[in-house]
């Protein structure tokens, strides 16, 4: 987090921070903290440095000091590309974040993009697209005219979908991930979009998918409502979530988990029918299975005010 990718602008502070990293790596946290604090005396407005100092304090179990350092990060950079707000949230019994900060997700995946597939598929045995296709087929899906891949990333889900849809679009917040998806040459449209800020869409899609994306979104009401409005009357919606005990919970991994009851309720409120939940292992993390749910829901039979007014037309 500190050093080359996020320099402070003060070479002396950077050198000290580099030494602090070495000491932290060697397990001497008290020296690491002292040296990095010294670097921050030289570069007091260095958000990445404060974030790292918070992490050192966290590793040393000094949560009060960690909290102070992360608060300083937020003062310096309210867009919060380092996710300091999530770290603060994790200190509370009941996390309050409803969304990941957009700047944090964007930076995380811009950095991750070039090694995303090797890391996720080969090392972490990610199976999202395969599981989603299986769940869709079980729900009777055989093909779509227009499919939209939310949080498309590098296009792993797109590869699975390309053969079963006429038109394929992908939205993602990370330009780095979109570049990788573009290189696959399988999408008809790729757009940089923040799923937390979507303008209402016309009901033109007959499939919307979000594989391993809602783990970066807390409350799902808004995005599920958006999908309901962007699907044709026969449309299907498929996504994965990590399984949580509470409706929405922020985990130490800084990803969200959702309970099955919550998922069902949000879908019901948005007017989805025939909701199918299928337990699965999404991927590995630190040697452990990450349990999730693959969800497929249908607009079939659901009526909205717009349907009744005759506005829900699928363009030819
Ligand atoms: C774990 S990757 C999954 C990528 C792809 N769906 C797959 O199955 O390989 C999560 C993706 O969701 C995107 N994402 C997360 N939050 C987002 C948001 N608010 N708006 C748009 N994209 C988002 C990330 O940039 C990333 O590409």
Coordinates of C-alpha atoms and ligand atoms in Angstrom, one line a residue:
X1 CA 0.0 0.0 0.0
X2 CA 2.9 2.4 0.6
X3 CA 6.1 2.7 -1.4
X4 CA 6.1 2.6 -5.2
X5 CA 2.4 2.3 -6.0
X6 CA 1.5 5.2 -3.6
X7 CA 4.4 7.5 -3.1
X8 CA 4.2 10.3 -0.6
X9 CA 5.8 12.9 -2.7
X10 CA 8.6 13.2 -0.2
X11 CA 11.6 10.9 -1.1
X12 CA 12.8 10.9 2.5
X13 CA 9.4 9.9 3.8
X14 CA 9.2 7.1 1.1
X15 CA 12.6 5.7 2.2
X16 CA 11.5 5.6 5.8
X17 CA 8.2 4.0 4.8
X18 CA 10.1 1.4 2.9
X19 CA 12.2 0.6 6.0
X20 CA 9.0 0.4 8.0
X21 CA 7.6 -2.1 5.6
X22 CA 10.7 -4.3 6.0
X23 CA 10.4 -4.1 9.7
X24 CA 6.7 -5.0 9.6
X25 CA 7.5 -7.9 7.3
X26 CA 10.1 -9.1 9.8
X27 CA 7.5 -8.9 12.5
X28 CA 8.9 -6.0 14.4
X29 CA 5.7 -3.9 14.5
X30 CA 6.7 -1.4 17.1
X31 CA 9.7 -0.3 15.1
X32 CA 7.6 -0.3 11.9
X33 CA 5.0 2.0 13.6
X34 CA 7.7 4.3 15.0
X35 CA 9.4 4.6 11.6
X36 CA 6.2 5.1 9.6
X37 CA 5.0 7.7 12.1
X38 CA 8.3 9.5 11.5
X39 CA 7.7 9.4 7.8
X40 CA 4.2 10.9 8.3
X41 CA 5.8 13.7 10.3
X42 CA 7.6 14.6 7.0
X43 CA 4.5 13.9 4.8
X44 CA 1.5 14.6 7.1
X45 CA -1.1 14.6 4.2
X46 CA -0.1 11.2 2.8
X47 CA -3.4 9.2 3.0
X48 CA -1.8 5.9 1.9
X49 CA 0.8 6.3 4.7
X50 CA -1.9 6.9 7.3
X51 CA -3.8 3.9 6.0
X52 CA -0.8 1.7 6.4
X53 CA -0.1 3.0 9.8
X54 CA -3.6 2.0 10.8
X55 CA -2.9 -1.5 9.5
X56 CA 0.3 -1.8 11.5
X57 CA -1.6 -0.7 14.6
X58 CA -4.3 -3.2 13.8
X59 CA -1.7 -6.0 13.5
X60 CA -0.4 -4.9 16.9
X61 CA -3.9 -5.0 18.4
X62 CA -3.8 -1.3 19.1
X63 CA -7.3 -0.6 17.7
X64 CA -7.7 2.9 19.2
X65 CA -4.6 4.1 17.4
X66 CA -5.7 2.2 14.2
X67 CA -9.0 3.9 14.3
X68 CA -7.4 7.4 14.7
X69 CA -5.1 6.7 11.7
X70 CA -8.0 5.5 9.5
X71 CA -10.1 8.6 10.5
X72 CA -7.2 10.7 9.3
X73 CA -7.3 8.9 5.9
X74 CA -10.9 9.8 5.5
X75 CA -10.3 13.4 6.4
X76 CA -7.5 13.5 3.8
X77 CA -9.4 11.7 1.0
X78 CA -13.1 11.4 1.5
X79 CA -13.5 9.4 -1.7
X80 CA -11.7 6.7 0.3
X81 CA -9.8 4.7 -2.4
X82 CA -8.1 2.7 0.4
X83 CA -11.3 1.5 2.1
X84 CA -10.5 3.1 5.4
X85 CA -14.3 3.6 6.0
X86 CA -14.8 -0.1 5.8
X87 CA -12.0 -0.7 8.3
X88 CA -13.7 1.7 10.7
X89 CA -17.0 0.0 10.1
X90 CA -15.5 -3.4 11.0
X91 CA -14.8 -1.9 14.5
X92 CA -18.5 -1.5 15.1
X93 CA -20.8 -4.3 16.2
X94 CA -23.3 -3.3 13.5
X95 CA -21.5 -2.1 10.3
X96 CA -23.2 1.0 8.8
X97 CA -21.8 0.9 5.3
X98 CA -24.4 0.2 2.7
X99 CA -21.9 0.4 -0.2
X100 CA -18.2 0.0 -0.7
X101 CA -16.7 3.4 -1.6
X102 CA -16.7 3.5 -5.4
X103 CA -13.1 4.8 -5.4
X104 CA -11.9 1.8 -3.3
X105 CA -13.5 -0.8 -5.6
X106 CA -12.2 0.9 -8.7
X107 CA -8.7 1.1 -7.5
X108 CA -8.8 -2.4 -6.1
X109 CA -9.8 -3.9 -9.4
X110 CA -7.7 -1.6 -11.6
X111 CA -4.7 -2.9 -9.7
X112 CA -5.9 -6.5 -9.8
X113 CA -7.0 -6.6 -13.4
X114 CA -3.8 -8.0 -15.1
X115 CA -3.6 -10.9 -12.7
X116 CA -7.3 -11.4 -11.9
X117 CA -7.9 -14.5 -13.9
X118 CA -4.7 -16.4 -12.9
X119 CA -5.3 -15.5 -9.3
X120 CA -9.1 -16.1 -9.1
X121 CA -9.5 -19.1 -11.4
X122 CA -6.2 -20.9 -11.0
X123 CA -5.3 -20.1 -7.4
X124 CA -8.7 -19.6 -5.8
X125 CA -10.7 -22.0 -7.9
X126 CA -13.4 -19.5 -8.7
X127 CA -16.4 -21.2 -10.2
X128 CA -19.0 -18.4 -10.5
X129 CA -19.7 -18.5 -14.2
X130 CA -20.0 -22.2 -14.3
X131 CA -22.3 -22.3 -11.3
X132 CA -24.5 -19.5 -12.7
X133 CA -24.9 -21.3 -16.1
X134 CA -25.8 -24.5 -14.3
X135 CA -28.4 -22.7 -12.1
X136 CA -29.8 -20.9 -15.1
X137 CA -30.2 -24.1 -17.1
X138 CA -31.9 -25.7 -14.2
X139 CA -34.4 -22.8 -14.1
X140 CA -35.2 -23.5 -17.8
X141 CA -32.9 -20.9 -19.4
X142 CA -31.7 -21.8 -22.9
X143 CA -30.8 -18.5 -24.5
X144 CA -31.3 -14.8 -24.5
X145 CA -31.7 -12.1 -27.1
X146 CA -30.1 -9.4 -24.9
X147 CA -28.0 -10.2 -21.9
X148 CA -26.3 -7.7 -19.6
X149 CA -23.3 -8.7 -17.4
X150 CA -23.1 -6.5 -14.4
X151 CA -19.7 -6.2 -12.9
X152 CA -18.4 -8.1 -15.9
X153 CA -14.8 -7.8 -14.8
X154 CA -12.4 -9.4 -17.3
X155 CA -15.3 -11.2 -19.0
X156 CA -15.3 -14.7 -17.5
X157 CA -19.1 -14.7 -17.3
X158 CA -19.2 -13.2 -20.8
X159 CA -17.3 -16.2 -22.2
X160 CA -19.9 -18.5 -20.7
X161 CA -22.8 -16.4 -22.0
X162 CA -21.5 -15.5 -25.5
X163 CA -22.8 -18.7 -27.1
X164 CA -26.3 -18.4 -25.7
X165 CA -27.2 -14.7 -26.4
X166 CA -27.5 -12.6 -29.5
X167 CA -26.3 -9.4 -27.8
X168 CA -24.1 -9.1 -24.8
X169 CA -23.4 -6.0 -22.8
X170 CA -21.0 -5.5 -19.8
X171 CA -20.8 -2.8 -17.1
X172 CA -18.0 -2.4 -14.7
X173 CA -16.6 0.3 -12.5
X174 CA -12.9 -0.6 -13.2
X175 CA -11.4 0.6 -16.4
X176 CA -8.6 -1.9 -16.0
X177 CA -11.1 -4.8 -15.8
X178 CA -13.0 -3.4 -18.8
X179 CA -9.8 -3.3 -20.8
X180 CA -9.2 -7.0 -20.2
X181 CA -12.8 -7.8 -21.2
X182 CA -12.5 -5.7 -24.3
X183 CA -9.4 -7.8 -25.3
X184 CA -11.6 -10.9 -25.4
X185 CA -13.7 -9.4 -28.2
X186 CA -16.9 -11.0 -27.0
X187 CA -19.0 -8.1 -25.8
X188 CA -21.2 -5.9 -28.1
X189 CA -21.0 -3.1 -25.5
X190 CA -18.7 -2.4 -22.6
X191 CA -19.3 0.6 -20.4
X192 CA -17.8 2.0 -17.2
X193 CA -20.7 2.2 -14.8
X194 CA -21.0 2.4 -11.1
X195 CA -23.8 -0.1 -10.1
X196 CA -24.5 2.1 -7.1
X197 CA -25.4 5.0 -9.3
X198 CA -27.5 3.6 -12.2
X199 CA -30.0 5.8 -14.0
X200 CA -33.3 3.9 -14.6
X201 CA -33.0 1.7 -17.7
X202 CA -35.6 0.7 -20.3
X203 CA -36.9 -2.9 -19.9
X204 CA -34.9 -4.2 -22.8
X205 CA -32.8 -7.1 -21.4
X206 CA -34.0 -10.7 -21.1
X207 CA -31.1 -11.8 -18.9
X208 CA -29.1 -9.8 -16.3
X209 CA -26.3 -11.5 -14.5
X210 CA -24.0 -10.4 -11.7
X211 CA -21.4 -13.1 -10.8
X212 CA -19.4 -12.4 -7.6
X213 CA -20.3 -8.7 -7.7
X214 CA -22.8 -8.1 -4.9
X215 CA -20.1 -9.0 -2.4
X216 CA -18.9 -5.4 -3.1
X217 CA -22.4 -4.0 -2.5
X218 CA -24.1 -3.9 0.9
X219 CA -27.8 -3.1 0.6
X220 CA -29.1 -4.7 -2.6
X221 CA -32.6 -3.0 -2.8
X222 CA -31.5 -0.3 -5.3
X223 CA -29.6 -2.5 -7.7
X224 CA -32.2 -5.3 -7.6
X225 CA -34.9 -2.6 -8.2
X226 CA -32.9 -1.3 -11.2
X227 CA -32.6 -4.8 -12.6
X228 CA -36.4 -5.4 -12.3
X229 CA -36.9 -2.2 -14.3
X230 CA -34.3 -3.1 -17.0
X231 CA -35.6 -6.6 -17.6
X232 CA -38.3 -7.5 -20.2
X233 CA -41.5 -9.1 -18.8
X234 CA -40.0 -12.6 -19.5
X235 CA -36.6 -11.6 -18.2
X236 CA -34.4 -13.5 -15.8
X237 CA -32.0 -12.3 -13.2
X238 CA -29.1 -14.4 -11.9
X239 CA -26.4 -13.6 -9.3
X240 CA -24.3 -14.9 -6.6
X241 CA -23.8 -13.8 -3.0
X242 CA -21.7 -15.0 -0.1
X243 CA -23.8 -16.6 2.6
X244 CA -24.3 -14.5 5.7
X245 CA -26.2 -15.0 9.0
X246 CA -27.4 -11.4 9.1
X247 CA -29.3 -9.6 6.3
X248 CA -26.2 -7.7 5.3
X249 CA -22.8 -8.2 6.9
X250 CA -19.4 -6.7 6.3
X251 CA -16.7 -9.3 6.8
X252 CA -13.0 -9.0 7.8
X253 CA -12.2 -9.6 4.1
X254 CA -13.9 -6.3 3.4
X255 CA -16.5 -8.1 1.3
X256 CA -20.3 -8.2 2.1
X257 CA -22.3 -11.4 2.8
X258 CA -26.1 -11.5 2.6
X259 CA -28.6 -13.8 4.3
X260 CA -30.9 -16.0 2.1
X261 CA -34.0 -14.5 3.8
X262 CA -32.8 -11.0 2.9
X263 CA -32.1 -12.0 -0.7
X264 CA -35.6 -13.5 -1.1
X265 CA -37.3 -10.4 0.5
X266 CA -35.4 -7.9 -1.7
X267 CA -36.4 -9.9 -4.8
X268 CA -40.0 -10.2 -3.7
X269 CA -40.2 -6.5 -3.0
X270 CA -38.9 -5.8 -6.5
X271 CA -41.6 -8.0 -8.0
X272 CA -39.5 -11.1 -8.9
X273 CA -41.2 -14.5 -9.0
X274 CA -39.9 -18.1 -9.1
X275 CA -36.9 -17.3 -7.0
X276 CA -34.4 -20.3 -6.8
X277 CA -31.5 -20.3 -4.4
X278 CA -28.8 -22.9 -4.8
X279 CA -26.1 -23.4 -2.2
X280 CA -22.6 -23.6 -3.7
X281 CA -18.9 -23.1 -3.0
X282 CA -17.9 -20.0 -4.9
X283 CA -14.1 -20.1 -4.5
X284 CA -11.4 -20.6 -1.9
X285 CA -10.0 -17.9 0.4
X286 CA -7.0 -18.6 2.6
X287 CA -7.4 -22.3 2.1
X288 CA -11.1 -22.3 3.1
X289 CA -14.3 -22.9 1.0
X290 CA -16.3 -19.7 0.6
X291 CA -19.9 -20.7 0.7
X292 CA -22.4 -18.8 -1.4
X293 CA -25.7 -19.0 -3.0
X294 CA -26.5 -18.9 -6.7
X295 CA -29.8 -17.1 -7.3
X296 CA -32.0 -17.2 -10.3
X297 CA -35.3 -15.2 -10.3
X298 CA -37.8 -14.5 -13.0
X299 CA -39.9 -11.5 -14.0
X300 CA -42.4 -13.9 -15.6
X301 CA -45.9 -13.2 -14.3
X302 CA -44.8 -10.1 -12.4
X303 CA -46.7 -7.0 -13.3
X304 CA -45.6 -3.4 -12.7
X305 CA -47.4 -0.2 -13.2
X306 CA -45.3 0.3 -16.3
X307 CA -46.4 -3.1 -17.7
X308 CA -50.0 -2.3 -17.1
X309 CA -49.6 1.1 -18.9
X310 CA -48.2 -0.8 -21.9
X311 CA -44.8 0.8 -21.7
X312 CA -42.7 -2.4 -21.2
X313 CA -42.0 -3.0 -24.8
X314 CA -38.9 -5.0 -25.9
X315 CA -37.4 -3.2 -28.9
X316 CA -37.3 -5.2 -32.2
Ligands
LIG1 C1 -14.9 -10.6 -8.3 S1 -15.1 -9.6 -9.8 C2 -16.2 -10.6 -10.7 C3 -16.0 -10.4 -12.2 C4 -16.9 -11.2 -13.1 N1 -18.3 -11.0 -12.9 C5 -16.6 -12.7 -13.0 O1 -17.4 -13.5 -12.6 O2 -15.4 -13.0 -13.3 C6 -16.1 -8.3 -9.2 C7 -16.3 -7.2 -10.3 O3 -17.3 -6.3 -9.9 C8 -17.0 -5.0 -10.2 N2 -17.7 -4.1 -9.3 C9 -17.7 -4.1 -8.0 N3 -18.5 -3.1 -7.5 C10 -18.9 -2.5 -8.6 C11 -19.8 -1.3 -8.8 N4 -20.3 -0.6 -7.7 N5 -20.1 -0.9 -10.0 C12 -19.6 -1.6 -11.1 N6 -18.8 -2.7 -11.0 C13 -18.5 -3.1 -9.8 C14 -15.5 -5.0 -10.0 O4 -14.8 -3.9 -10.6 C15 -15.0 -6.4 -10.5 O5 -14.7 -6.3 -11.9

